[in-house]
Each structure stands twice: as structure tokens, then as C-alpha cells.
JSON list of C-alpha atoms in Angstrom, two decimals:
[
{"chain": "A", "resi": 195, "resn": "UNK", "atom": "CA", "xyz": [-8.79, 4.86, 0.76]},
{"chain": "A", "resi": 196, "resn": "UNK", "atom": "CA", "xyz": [-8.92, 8.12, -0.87]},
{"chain": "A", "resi": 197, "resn": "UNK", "atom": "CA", "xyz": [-10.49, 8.49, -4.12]},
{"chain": "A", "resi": 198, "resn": "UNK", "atom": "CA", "xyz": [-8.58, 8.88, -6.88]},
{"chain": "A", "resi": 199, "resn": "UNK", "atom": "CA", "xyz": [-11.11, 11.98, -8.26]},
{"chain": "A", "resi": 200, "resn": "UNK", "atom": "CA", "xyz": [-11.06, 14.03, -4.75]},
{"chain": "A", "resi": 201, "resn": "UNK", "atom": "CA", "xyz": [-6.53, 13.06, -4.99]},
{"chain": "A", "resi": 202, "resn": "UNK", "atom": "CA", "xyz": [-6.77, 14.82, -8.53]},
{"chain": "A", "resi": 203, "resn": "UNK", "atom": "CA", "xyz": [-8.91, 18.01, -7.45]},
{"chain": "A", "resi": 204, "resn": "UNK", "atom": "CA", "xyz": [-6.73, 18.45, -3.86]},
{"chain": "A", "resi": 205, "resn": "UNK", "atom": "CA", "xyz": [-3.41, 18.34, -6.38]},
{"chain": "A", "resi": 206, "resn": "UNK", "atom": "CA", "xyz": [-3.98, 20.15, -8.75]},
{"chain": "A", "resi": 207, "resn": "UNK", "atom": "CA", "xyz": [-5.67, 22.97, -6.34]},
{"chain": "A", "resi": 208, "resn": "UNK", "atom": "CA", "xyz": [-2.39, 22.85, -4.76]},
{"chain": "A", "resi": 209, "resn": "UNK", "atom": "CA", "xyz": [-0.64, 22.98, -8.19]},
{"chain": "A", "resi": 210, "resn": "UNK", "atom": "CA", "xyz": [-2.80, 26.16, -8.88]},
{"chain": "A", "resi": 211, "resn": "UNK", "atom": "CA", "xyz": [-1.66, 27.82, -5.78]},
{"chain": "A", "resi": 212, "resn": "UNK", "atom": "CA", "xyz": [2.08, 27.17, -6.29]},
{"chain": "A", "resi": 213, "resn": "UNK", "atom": "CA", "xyz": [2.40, 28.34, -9.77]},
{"chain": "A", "resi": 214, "resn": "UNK", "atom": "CA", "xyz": [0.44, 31.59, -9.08]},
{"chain": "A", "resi": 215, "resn": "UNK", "atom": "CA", "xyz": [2.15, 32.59, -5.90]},
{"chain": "A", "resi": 216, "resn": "UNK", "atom": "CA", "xyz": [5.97, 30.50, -5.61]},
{"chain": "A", "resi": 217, "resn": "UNK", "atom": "CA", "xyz": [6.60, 27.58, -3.26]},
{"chain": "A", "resi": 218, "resn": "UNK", "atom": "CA", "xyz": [7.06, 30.45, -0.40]},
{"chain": "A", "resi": 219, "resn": "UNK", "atom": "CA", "xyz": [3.93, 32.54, -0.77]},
{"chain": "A", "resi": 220, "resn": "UNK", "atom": "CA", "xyz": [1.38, 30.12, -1.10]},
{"chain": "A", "resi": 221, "resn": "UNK", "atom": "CA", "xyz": [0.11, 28.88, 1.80]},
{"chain": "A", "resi": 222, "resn": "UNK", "atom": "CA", "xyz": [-1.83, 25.76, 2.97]},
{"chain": "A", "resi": 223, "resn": "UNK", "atom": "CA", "xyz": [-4.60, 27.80, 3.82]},
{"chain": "A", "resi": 224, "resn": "UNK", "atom": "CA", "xyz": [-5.01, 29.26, 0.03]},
{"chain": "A", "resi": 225, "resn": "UNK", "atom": "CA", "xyz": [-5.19, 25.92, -1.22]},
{"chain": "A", "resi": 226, "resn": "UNK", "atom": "CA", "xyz": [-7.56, 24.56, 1.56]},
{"chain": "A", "resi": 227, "resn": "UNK", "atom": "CA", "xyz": [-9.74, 27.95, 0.91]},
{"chain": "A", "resi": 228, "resn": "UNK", "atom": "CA", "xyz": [-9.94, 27.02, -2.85]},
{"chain": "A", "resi": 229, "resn": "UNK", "atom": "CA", "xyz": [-10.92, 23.46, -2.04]},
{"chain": "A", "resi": 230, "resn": "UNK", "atom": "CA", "xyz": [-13.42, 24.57, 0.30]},
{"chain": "A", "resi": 231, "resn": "UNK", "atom": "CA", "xyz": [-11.70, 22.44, 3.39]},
{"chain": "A", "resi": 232, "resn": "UNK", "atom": "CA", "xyz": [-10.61, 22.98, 6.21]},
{"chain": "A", "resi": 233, "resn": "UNK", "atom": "CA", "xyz": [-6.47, 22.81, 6.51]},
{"chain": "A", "resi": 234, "resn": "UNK", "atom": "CA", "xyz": [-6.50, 20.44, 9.08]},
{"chain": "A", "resi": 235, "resn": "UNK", "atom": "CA", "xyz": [-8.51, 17.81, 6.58]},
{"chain": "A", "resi": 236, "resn": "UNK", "atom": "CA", "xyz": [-6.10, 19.13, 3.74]},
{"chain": "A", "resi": 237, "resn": "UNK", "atom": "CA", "xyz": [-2.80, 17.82, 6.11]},
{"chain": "A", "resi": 238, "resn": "UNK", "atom": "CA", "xyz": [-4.60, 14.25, 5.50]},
{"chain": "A", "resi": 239, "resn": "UNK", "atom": "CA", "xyz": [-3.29, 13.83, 1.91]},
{"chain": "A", "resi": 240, "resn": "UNK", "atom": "CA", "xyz": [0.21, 15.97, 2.86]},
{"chain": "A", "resi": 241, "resn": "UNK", "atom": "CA", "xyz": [2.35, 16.64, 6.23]},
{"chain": "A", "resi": 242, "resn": "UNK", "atom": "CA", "xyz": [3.23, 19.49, 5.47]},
{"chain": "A", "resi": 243, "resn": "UNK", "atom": "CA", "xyz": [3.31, 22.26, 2.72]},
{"chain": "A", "resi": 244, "resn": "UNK", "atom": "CA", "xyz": [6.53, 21.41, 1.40]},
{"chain": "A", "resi": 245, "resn": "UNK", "atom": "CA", "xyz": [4.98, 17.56, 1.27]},
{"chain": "A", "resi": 246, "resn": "UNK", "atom": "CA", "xyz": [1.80, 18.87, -0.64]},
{"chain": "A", "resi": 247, "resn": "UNK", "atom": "CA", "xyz": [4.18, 20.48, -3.18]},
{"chain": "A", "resi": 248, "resn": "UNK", "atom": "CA", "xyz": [5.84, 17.47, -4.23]},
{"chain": "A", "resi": 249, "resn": "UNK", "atom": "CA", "xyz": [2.47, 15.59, -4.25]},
{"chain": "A", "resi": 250, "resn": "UNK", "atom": "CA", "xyz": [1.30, 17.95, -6.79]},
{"chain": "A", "resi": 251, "resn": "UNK", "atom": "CA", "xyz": [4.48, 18.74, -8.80]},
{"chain": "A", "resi": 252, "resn": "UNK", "atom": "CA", "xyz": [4.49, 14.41, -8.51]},
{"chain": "A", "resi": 253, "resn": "UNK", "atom": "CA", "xyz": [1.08, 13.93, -9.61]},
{"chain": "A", "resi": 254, "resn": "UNK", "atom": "CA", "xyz": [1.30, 16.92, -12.58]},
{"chain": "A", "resi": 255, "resn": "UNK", "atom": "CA", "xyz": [4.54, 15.05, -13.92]},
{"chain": "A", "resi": 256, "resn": "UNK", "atom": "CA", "xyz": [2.62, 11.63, -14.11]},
{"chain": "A", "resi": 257, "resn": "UNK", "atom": "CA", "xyz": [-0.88, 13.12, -15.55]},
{"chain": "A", "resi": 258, "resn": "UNK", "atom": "CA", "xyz": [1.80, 14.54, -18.64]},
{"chain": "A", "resi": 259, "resn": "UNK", "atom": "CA", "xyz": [3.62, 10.78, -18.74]},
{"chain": "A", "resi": 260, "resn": "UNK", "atom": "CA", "xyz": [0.19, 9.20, -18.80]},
{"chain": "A", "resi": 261, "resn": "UNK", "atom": "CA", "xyz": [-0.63, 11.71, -21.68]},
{"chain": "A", "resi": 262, "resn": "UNK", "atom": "CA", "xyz": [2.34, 10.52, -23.85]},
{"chain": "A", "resi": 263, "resn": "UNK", "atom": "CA", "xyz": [2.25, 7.18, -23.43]},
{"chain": "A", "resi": 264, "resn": "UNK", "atom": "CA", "xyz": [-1.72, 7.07, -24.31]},
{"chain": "A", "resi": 265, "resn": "UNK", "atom": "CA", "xyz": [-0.38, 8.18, -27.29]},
{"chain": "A", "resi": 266, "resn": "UNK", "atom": "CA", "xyz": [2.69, 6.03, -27.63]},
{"chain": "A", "resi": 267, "resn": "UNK", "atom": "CA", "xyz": [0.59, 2.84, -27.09]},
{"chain": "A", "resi": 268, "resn": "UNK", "atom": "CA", "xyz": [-2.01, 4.35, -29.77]},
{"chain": "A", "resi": 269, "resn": "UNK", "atom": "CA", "xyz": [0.63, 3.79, -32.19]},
{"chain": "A", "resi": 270, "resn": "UNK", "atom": "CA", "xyz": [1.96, 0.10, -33.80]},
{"chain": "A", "resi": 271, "resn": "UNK", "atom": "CA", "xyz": [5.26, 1.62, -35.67]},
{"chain": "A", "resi": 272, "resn": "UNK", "atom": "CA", "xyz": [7.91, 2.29, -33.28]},
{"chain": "A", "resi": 273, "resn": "UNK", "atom": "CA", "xyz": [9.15, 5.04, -35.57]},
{"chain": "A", "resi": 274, "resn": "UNK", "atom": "CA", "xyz": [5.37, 7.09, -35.31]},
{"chain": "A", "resi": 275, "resn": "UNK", "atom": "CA", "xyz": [5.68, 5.95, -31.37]},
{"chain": "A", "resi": 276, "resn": "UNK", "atom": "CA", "xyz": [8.94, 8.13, -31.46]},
{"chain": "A", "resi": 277, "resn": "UNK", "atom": "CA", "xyz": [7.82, 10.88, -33.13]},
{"chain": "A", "resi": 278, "resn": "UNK", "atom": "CA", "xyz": [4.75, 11.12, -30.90]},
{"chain": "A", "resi": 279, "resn": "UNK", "atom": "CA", "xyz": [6.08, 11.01, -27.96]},
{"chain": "A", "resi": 280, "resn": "UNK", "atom": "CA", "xyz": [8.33, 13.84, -28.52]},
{"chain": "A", "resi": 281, "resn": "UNK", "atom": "CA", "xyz": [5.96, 16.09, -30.05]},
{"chain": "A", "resi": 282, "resn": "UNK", "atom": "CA", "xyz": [3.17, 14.91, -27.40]},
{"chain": "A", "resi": 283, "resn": "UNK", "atom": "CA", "xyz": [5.48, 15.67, -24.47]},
{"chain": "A", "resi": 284, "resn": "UNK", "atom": "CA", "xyz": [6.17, 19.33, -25.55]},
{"chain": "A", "resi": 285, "resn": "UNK", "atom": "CA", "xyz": [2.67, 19.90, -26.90]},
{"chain": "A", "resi": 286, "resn": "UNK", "atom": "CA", "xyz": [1.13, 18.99, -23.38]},
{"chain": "A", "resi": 287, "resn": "UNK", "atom": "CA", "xyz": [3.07, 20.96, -21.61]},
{"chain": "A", "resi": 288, "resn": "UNK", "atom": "CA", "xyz": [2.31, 23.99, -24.17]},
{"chain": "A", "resi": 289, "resn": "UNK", "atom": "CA", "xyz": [-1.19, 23.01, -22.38]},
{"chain": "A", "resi": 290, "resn": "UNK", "atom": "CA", "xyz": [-0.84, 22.89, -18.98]},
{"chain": "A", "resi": 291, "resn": "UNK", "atom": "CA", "xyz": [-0.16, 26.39, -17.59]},
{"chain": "A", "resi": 292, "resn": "UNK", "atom": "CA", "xyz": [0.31, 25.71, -14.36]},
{"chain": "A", "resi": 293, "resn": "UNK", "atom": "CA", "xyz": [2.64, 23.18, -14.41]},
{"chain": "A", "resi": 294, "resn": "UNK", "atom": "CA", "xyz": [4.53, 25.01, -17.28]},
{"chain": "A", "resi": 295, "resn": "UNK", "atom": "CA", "xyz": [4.86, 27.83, -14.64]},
{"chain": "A", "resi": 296, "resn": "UNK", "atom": "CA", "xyz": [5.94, 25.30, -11.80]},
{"chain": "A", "resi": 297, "resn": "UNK", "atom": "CA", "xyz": [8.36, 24.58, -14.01]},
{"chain": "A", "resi": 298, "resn": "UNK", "atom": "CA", "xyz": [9.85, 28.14, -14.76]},
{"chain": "A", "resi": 299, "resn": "UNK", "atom": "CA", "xyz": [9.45, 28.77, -11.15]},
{"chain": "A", "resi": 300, "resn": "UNK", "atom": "CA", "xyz": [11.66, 25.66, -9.96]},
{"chain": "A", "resi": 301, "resn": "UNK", "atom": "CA", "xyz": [13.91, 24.22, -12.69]},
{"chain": "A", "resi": 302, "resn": "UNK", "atom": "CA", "xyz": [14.97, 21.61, -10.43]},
{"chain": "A", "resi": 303, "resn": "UNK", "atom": "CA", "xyz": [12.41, 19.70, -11.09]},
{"chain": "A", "resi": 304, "resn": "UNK", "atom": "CA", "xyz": [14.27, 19.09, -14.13]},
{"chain": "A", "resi": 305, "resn": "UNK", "atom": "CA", "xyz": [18.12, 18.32, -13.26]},
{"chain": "A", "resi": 306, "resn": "UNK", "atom": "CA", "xyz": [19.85, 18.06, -16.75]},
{"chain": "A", "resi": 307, "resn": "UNK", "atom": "CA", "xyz": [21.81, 14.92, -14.62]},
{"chain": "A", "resi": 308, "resn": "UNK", "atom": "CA", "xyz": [20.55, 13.00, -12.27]},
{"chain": "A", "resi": 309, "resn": "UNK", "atom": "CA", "xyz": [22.68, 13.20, -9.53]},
{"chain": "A", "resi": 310, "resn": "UNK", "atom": "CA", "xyz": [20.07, 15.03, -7.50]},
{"chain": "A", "resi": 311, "resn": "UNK", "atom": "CA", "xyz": [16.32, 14.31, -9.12]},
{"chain": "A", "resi": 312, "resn": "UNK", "atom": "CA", "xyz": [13.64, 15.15, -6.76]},
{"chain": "A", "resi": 313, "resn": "UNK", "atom": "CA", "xyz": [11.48, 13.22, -9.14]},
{"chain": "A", "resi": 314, "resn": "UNK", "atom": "CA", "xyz": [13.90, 10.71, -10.05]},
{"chain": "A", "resi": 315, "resn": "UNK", "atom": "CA", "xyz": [11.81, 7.52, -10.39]},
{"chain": "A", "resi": 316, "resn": "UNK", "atom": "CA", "xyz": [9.22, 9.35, -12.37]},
{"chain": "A", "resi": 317, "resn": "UNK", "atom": "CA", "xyz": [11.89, 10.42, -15.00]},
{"chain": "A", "resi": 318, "resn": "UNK", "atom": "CA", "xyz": [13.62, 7.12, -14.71]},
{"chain": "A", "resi": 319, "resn": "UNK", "atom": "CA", "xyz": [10.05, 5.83, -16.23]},
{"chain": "A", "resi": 320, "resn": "UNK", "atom": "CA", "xyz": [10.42, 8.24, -18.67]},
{"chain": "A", "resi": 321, "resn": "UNK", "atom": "CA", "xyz": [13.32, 7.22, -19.88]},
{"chain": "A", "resi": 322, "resn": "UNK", "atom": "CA", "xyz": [11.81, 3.36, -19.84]},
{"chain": "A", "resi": 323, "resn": "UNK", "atom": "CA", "xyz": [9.37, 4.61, -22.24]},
{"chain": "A", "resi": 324, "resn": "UNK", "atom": "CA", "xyz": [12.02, 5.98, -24.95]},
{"chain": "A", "resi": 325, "resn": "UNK", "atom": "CA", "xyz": [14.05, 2.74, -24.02]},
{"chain": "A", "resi": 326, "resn": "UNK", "atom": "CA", "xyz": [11.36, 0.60, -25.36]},
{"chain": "A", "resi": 327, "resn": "UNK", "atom": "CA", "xyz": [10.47, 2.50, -27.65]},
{"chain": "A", "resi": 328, "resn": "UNK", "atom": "CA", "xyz": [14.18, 1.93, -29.14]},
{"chain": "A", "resi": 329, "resn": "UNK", "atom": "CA", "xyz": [14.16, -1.60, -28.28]},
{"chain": "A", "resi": 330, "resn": "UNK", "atom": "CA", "xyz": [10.53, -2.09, -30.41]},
{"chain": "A", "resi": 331, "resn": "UNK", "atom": "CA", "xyz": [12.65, -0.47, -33.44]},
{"chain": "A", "resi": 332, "resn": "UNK", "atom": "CA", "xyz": [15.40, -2.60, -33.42]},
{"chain": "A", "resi": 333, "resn": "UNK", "atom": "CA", "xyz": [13.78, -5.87, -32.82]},
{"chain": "A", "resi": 334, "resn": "UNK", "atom": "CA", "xyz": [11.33, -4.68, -36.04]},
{"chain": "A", "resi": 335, "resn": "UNK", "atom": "CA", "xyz": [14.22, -3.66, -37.79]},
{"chain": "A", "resi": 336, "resn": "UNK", "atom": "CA", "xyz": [12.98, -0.41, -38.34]},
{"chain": "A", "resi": 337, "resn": "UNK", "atom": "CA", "xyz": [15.87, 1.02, -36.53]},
{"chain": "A", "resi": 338, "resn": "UNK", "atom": "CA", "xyz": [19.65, 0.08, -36.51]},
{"chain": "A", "resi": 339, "resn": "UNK", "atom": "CA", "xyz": [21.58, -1.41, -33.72]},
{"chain": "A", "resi": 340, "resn": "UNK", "atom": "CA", "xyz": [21.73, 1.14, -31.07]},
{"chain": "A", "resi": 341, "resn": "UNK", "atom": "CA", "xyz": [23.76, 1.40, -27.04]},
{"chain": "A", "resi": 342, "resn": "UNK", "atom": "CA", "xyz": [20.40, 1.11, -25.42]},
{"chain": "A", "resi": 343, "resn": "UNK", "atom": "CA", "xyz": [22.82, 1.24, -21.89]},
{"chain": "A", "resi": 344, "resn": "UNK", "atom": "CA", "xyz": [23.33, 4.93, -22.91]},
{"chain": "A", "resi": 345, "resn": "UNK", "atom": "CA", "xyz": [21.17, 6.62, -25.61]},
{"chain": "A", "resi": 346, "resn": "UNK", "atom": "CA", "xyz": [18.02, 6.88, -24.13]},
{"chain": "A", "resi": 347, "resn": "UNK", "atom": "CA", "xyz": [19.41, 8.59, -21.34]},
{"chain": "A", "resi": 348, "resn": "UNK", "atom": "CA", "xyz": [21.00, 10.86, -23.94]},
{"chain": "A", "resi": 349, "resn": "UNK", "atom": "CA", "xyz": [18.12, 11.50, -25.80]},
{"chain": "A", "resi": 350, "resn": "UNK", "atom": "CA", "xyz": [16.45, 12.90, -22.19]},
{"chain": "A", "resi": 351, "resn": "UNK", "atom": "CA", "xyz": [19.10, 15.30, -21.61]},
{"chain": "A", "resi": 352, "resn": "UNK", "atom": "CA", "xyz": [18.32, 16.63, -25.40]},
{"chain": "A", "resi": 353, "resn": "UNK", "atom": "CA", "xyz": [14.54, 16.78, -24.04]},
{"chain": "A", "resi": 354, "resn": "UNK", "atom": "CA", "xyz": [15.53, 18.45, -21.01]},
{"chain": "A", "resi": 355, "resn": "UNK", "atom": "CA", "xyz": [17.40, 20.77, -22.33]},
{"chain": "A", "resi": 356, "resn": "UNK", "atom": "CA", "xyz": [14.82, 21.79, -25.22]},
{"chain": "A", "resi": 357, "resn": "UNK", "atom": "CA", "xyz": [12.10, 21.90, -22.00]},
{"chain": "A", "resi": 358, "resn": "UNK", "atom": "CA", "xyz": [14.22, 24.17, -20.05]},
{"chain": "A", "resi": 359, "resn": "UNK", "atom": "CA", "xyz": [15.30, 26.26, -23.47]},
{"chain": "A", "resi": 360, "resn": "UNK", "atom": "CA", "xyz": [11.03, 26.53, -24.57]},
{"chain": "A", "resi": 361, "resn": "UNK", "atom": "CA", "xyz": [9.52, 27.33, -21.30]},
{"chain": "A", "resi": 362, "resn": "UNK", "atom": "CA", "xyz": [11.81, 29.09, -19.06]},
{"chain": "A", "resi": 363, "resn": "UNK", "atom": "CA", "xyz": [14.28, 30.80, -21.82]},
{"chain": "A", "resi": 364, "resn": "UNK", "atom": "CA", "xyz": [13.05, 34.13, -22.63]},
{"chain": "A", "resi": 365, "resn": "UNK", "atom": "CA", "xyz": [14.31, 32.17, -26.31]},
{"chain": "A", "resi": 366, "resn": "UNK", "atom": "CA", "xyz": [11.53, 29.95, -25.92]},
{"chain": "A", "resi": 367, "resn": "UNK", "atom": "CA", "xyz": [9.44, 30.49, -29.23]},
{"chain": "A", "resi": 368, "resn": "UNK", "atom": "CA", "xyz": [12.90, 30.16, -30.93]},
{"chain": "A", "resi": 369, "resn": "UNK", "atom": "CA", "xyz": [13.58, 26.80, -28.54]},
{"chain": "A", "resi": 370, "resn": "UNK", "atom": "CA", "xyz": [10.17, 25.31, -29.84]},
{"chain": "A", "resi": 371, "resn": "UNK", "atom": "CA", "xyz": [10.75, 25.53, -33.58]},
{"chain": "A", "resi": 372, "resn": "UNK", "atom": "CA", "xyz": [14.21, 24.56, -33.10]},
{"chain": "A", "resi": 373, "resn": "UNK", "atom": "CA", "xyz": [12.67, 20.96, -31.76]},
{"chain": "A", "resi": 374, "resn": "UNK", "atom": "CA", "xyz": [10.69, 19.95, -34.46]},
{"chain": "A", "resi": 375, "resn": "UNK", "atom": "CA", "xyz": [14.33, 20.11, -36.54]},
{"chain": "A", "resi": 376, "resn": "UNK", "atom": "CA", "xyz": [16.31, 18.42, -33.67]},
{"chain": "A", "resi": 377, "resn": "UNK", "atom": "CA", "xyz": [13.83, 15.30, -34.39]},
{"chain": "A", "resi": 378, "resn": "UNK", "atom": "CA", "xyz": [13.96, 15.33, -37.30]},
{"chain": "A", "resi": 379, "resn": "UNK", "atom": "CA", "xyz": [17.72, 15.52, -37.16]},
{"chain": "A", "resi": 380, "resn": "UNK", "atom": "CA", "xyz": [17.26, 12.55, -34.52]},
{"chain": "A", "resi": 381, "resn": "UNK", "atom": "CA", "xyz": [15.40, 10.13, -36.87]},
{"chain": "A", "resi": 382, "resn": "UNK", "atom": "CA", "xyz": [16.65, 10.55, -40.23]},
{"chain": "A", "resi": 383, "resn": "UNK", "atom": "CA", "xyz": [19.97, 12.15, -39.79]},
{"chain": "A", "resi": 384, "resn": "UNK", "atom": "CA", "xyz": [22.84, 14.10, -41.98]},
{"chain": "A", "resi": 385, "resn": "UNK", "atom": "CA", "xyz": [24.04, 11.70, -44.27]},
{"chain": "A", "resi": 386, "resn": "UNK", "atom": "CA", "xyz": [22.07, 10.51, -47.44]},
{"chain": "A", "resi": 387, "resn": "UNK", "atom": "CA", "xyz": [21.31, 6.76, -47.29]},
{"chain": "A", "resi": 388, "resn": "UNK", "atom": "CA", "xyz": [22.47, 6.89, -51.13]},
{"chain": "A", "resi": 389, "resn": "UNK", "atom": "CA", "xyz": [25.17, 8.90, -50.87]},
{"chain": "A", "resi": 390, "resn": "UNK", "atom": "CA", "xyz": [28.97, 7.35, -51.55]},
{"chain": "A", "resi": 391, "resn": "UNK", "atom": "CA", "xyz": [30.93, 6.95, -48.76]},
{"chain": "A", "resi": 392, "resn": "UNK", "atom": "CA", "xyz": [34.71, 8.25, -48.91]},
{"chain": "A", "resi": 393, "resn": "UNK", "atom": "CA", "xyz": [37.45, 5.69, -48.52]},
{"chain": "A", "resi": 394, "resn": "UNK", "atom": "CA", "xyz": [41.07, 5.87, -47.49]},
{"chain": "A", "resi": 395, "resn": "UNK", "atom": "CA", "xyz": [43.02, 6.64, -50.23]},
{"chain": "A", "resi": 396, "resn": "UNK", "atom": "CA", "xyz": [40.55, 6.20, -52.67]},
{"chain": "A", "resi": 397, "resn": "UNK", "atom": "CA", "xyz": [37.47, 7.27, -54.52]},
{"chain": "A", "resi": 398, "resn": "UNK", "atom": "CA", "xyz": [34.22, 7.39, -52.95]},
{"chain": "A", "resi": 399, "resn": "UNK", "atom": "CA", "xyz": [32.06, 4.41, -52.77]},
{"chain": "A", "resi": 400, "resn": "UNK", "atom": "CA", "xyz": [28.69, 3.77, -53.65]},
{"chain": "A", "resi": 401, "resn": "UNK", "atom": "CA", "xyz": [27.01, 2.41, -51.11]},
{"chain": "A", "resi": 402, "resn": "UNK", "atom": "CA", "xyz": [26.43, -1.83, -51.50]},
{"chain": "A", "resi": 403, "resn": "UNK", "atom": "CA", "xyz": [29.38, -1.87, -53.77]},
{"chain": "A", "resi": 404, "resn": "UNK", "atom": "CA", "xyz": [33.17, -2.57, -52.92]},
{"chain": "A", "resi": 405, "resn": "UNK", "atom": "CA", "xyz": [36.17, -0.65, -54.08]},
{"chain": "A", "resi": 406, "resn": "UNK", "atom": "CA", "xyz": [38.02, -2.70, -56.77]},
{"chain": "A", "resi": 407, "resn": "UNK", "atom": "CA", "xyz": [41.34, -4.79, -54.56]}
]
């Protein structure tokens, strides 16, 4: 059994190389060199390079979902879990330069649908996180009724897109600012919780109170 520390060093080694040099240009013998192995020990923990790649990009993408969810479970009110876990998910990766650059370098990594996710089942988990999230809010009461078949999956694609936008976009400074408003347009919304509320043929409507029959 491999331990878990000497797993951690070999990947993100690996994760080094690739964001410094592309997928092509590294080579299994940079990585081993930087490790101080020998390539033939290296091929224990991959087959291949394109294997060792997806153990790293793999490993990088659960080290930022363990991140966020430290701080999601840190939290008892599903509306701070929200708001942490979107602005946890974006700061980390403001953090971690090399996978920021894997990123830019292969935006695959990141299909906007997932018809073709290299990474699927770690993004599926992902999306189990915001889906609980959701489902902690409703049962509370802190949030309304919501599809929970189809808005967390909806609310991805918004952090996809935002990901791709702030780290690949040449936009991205503008992308980043732009997020902390798109959450907050998330959780509280356009329309005034006091505000009346038109009615057919009639005069607006406080809300609570009934037009007169």
C-alpha cells in the first residue's frame, strides 16, 4: 500500500511539471528527476504519462473539493454553507497556481455539460455537495421549495462558467468581481420581499393581503 504522503508529493510533482511545460512537453523523466526517482519506480503509481496526468489533475481536483467542504461542514446554517462554498471554491483556486494553470492549459477538464467529463464522478460529487446543501435549506426552512432534480446542476454550469471566465479569460479580474454579485444575485434575488406584487387587471398587491373580490 502506498502511502498517502509519498501519493501527494509524486502528484503534485507531476502537477508541477504539466502546468509549467503542457501535457506534451513534460516528460516522465522531468517529473521522476524532480522526485528524485527513477522513472521506472515512478510507472508504479501511473502506466503511462497520459495515466500520471489524470492522477494528478484527479488528485488536484479532490485536494480543492476537500478544501470546500472543510469549510462547508465548518458551518451549521445552510445559507453561510452556500455562501462558503462558492467563495471557498474560487478563492482556492486563486491559490493553487498550478492547477489554475492546468486548468487554462486544458479546459476540458471543465466541460460546461457533461456529456464528455474526464472527471465526471469527481464533479458529480460536487454537485452532491450543493445538492445537500439545498436540501439542508429547505428542510430548515431557510430556503424555499426548490427542483433539486435540476438546480444544482444549474448552479454548476454558472460555476463553470465563472471558472472558465476568471482563470482562462484574458476578462478574468472582471469575471472575479462579477461573482461575488452573481451570489449575491443567487441568494437574495431581484424582487423585494416587501414589495407589492402586480395583479391582472388590477392594482398591485401588498404582499400577505388579498385584492378586494
Amino acid at each position: 500500500m502506498k502511502k498517502k504522503e509519498d501519493i501527494t508529493r509524486i502528484y503534485r510533482a507531476a502537477l508541477a511539471a504539466f502546468a509549467e511545460y503542457g501535457f506534451k512537453k513534460a516528460t516522465v523523466d522531468d517529473i521522476a528527476g524532480r522526485l528524485g526517482m527513477t522513472k521506472g519506480n515512478l510507472y508504479l503509481y501511473a502506466k503511462d504519462k497520459r495515466g500520471l496526468y489524470d492522477h494528478a489533475v484527479a488528485h488536484a481536483l479532490r485536494e480543492w473539493q476537500g478544501r470546500v467542504l472543510r469549510a462547508v461542514r465548518a458551518q451549521n446554517d445552510p445559507r453561510a454553507q452556500f455562501r462558503v462554498m462558492a467563495l471557498k471554491a474560487m478563492e482556492y483556486l486563486g491559490q493553487d497556481d498550478d492547477l489554475r494553470r492546468i486548468l487554462a492549459r486544458d479546459p476540458g477538464i471543465f466541460p460546461m455539460f457533461t456529456d464528455n467529463d474526464p472527471y465526471g464522478e469527481i464533479n458529480r460529487n460536487s454537485v452532491a455537495i450543493i445538492t445537500g446543501i439545498l436540501k439542508a435549506g429547505i428542510r430548515t426552512g431557510v430556503f424555499r421549495k426548490l427542483n433539486i432534480a435540476a438546480l444544482p446542476q444549474i448552479l454548476f454550469m454558472i460555476y463553470k462558467m465563472f471558472i472558465i471566465g476568471s482563470y482562462i479569460s484574458p476578462e478574468g479580474g472582471l469575471r472575479q468581481k462579477m461573482f461575488g454579485e452573481t451570489i449575491e444575485l443567487i441568494t437574495r434575488g431581484i424582487f423585494r420581499e416587501d414589495a407589492a406584487e402586480p395583479v391582472r387587471g388590477g392594482s398591485p398587491v401588498k404582499k400577505g393581503r388579498r385584492a378586494k373580490q
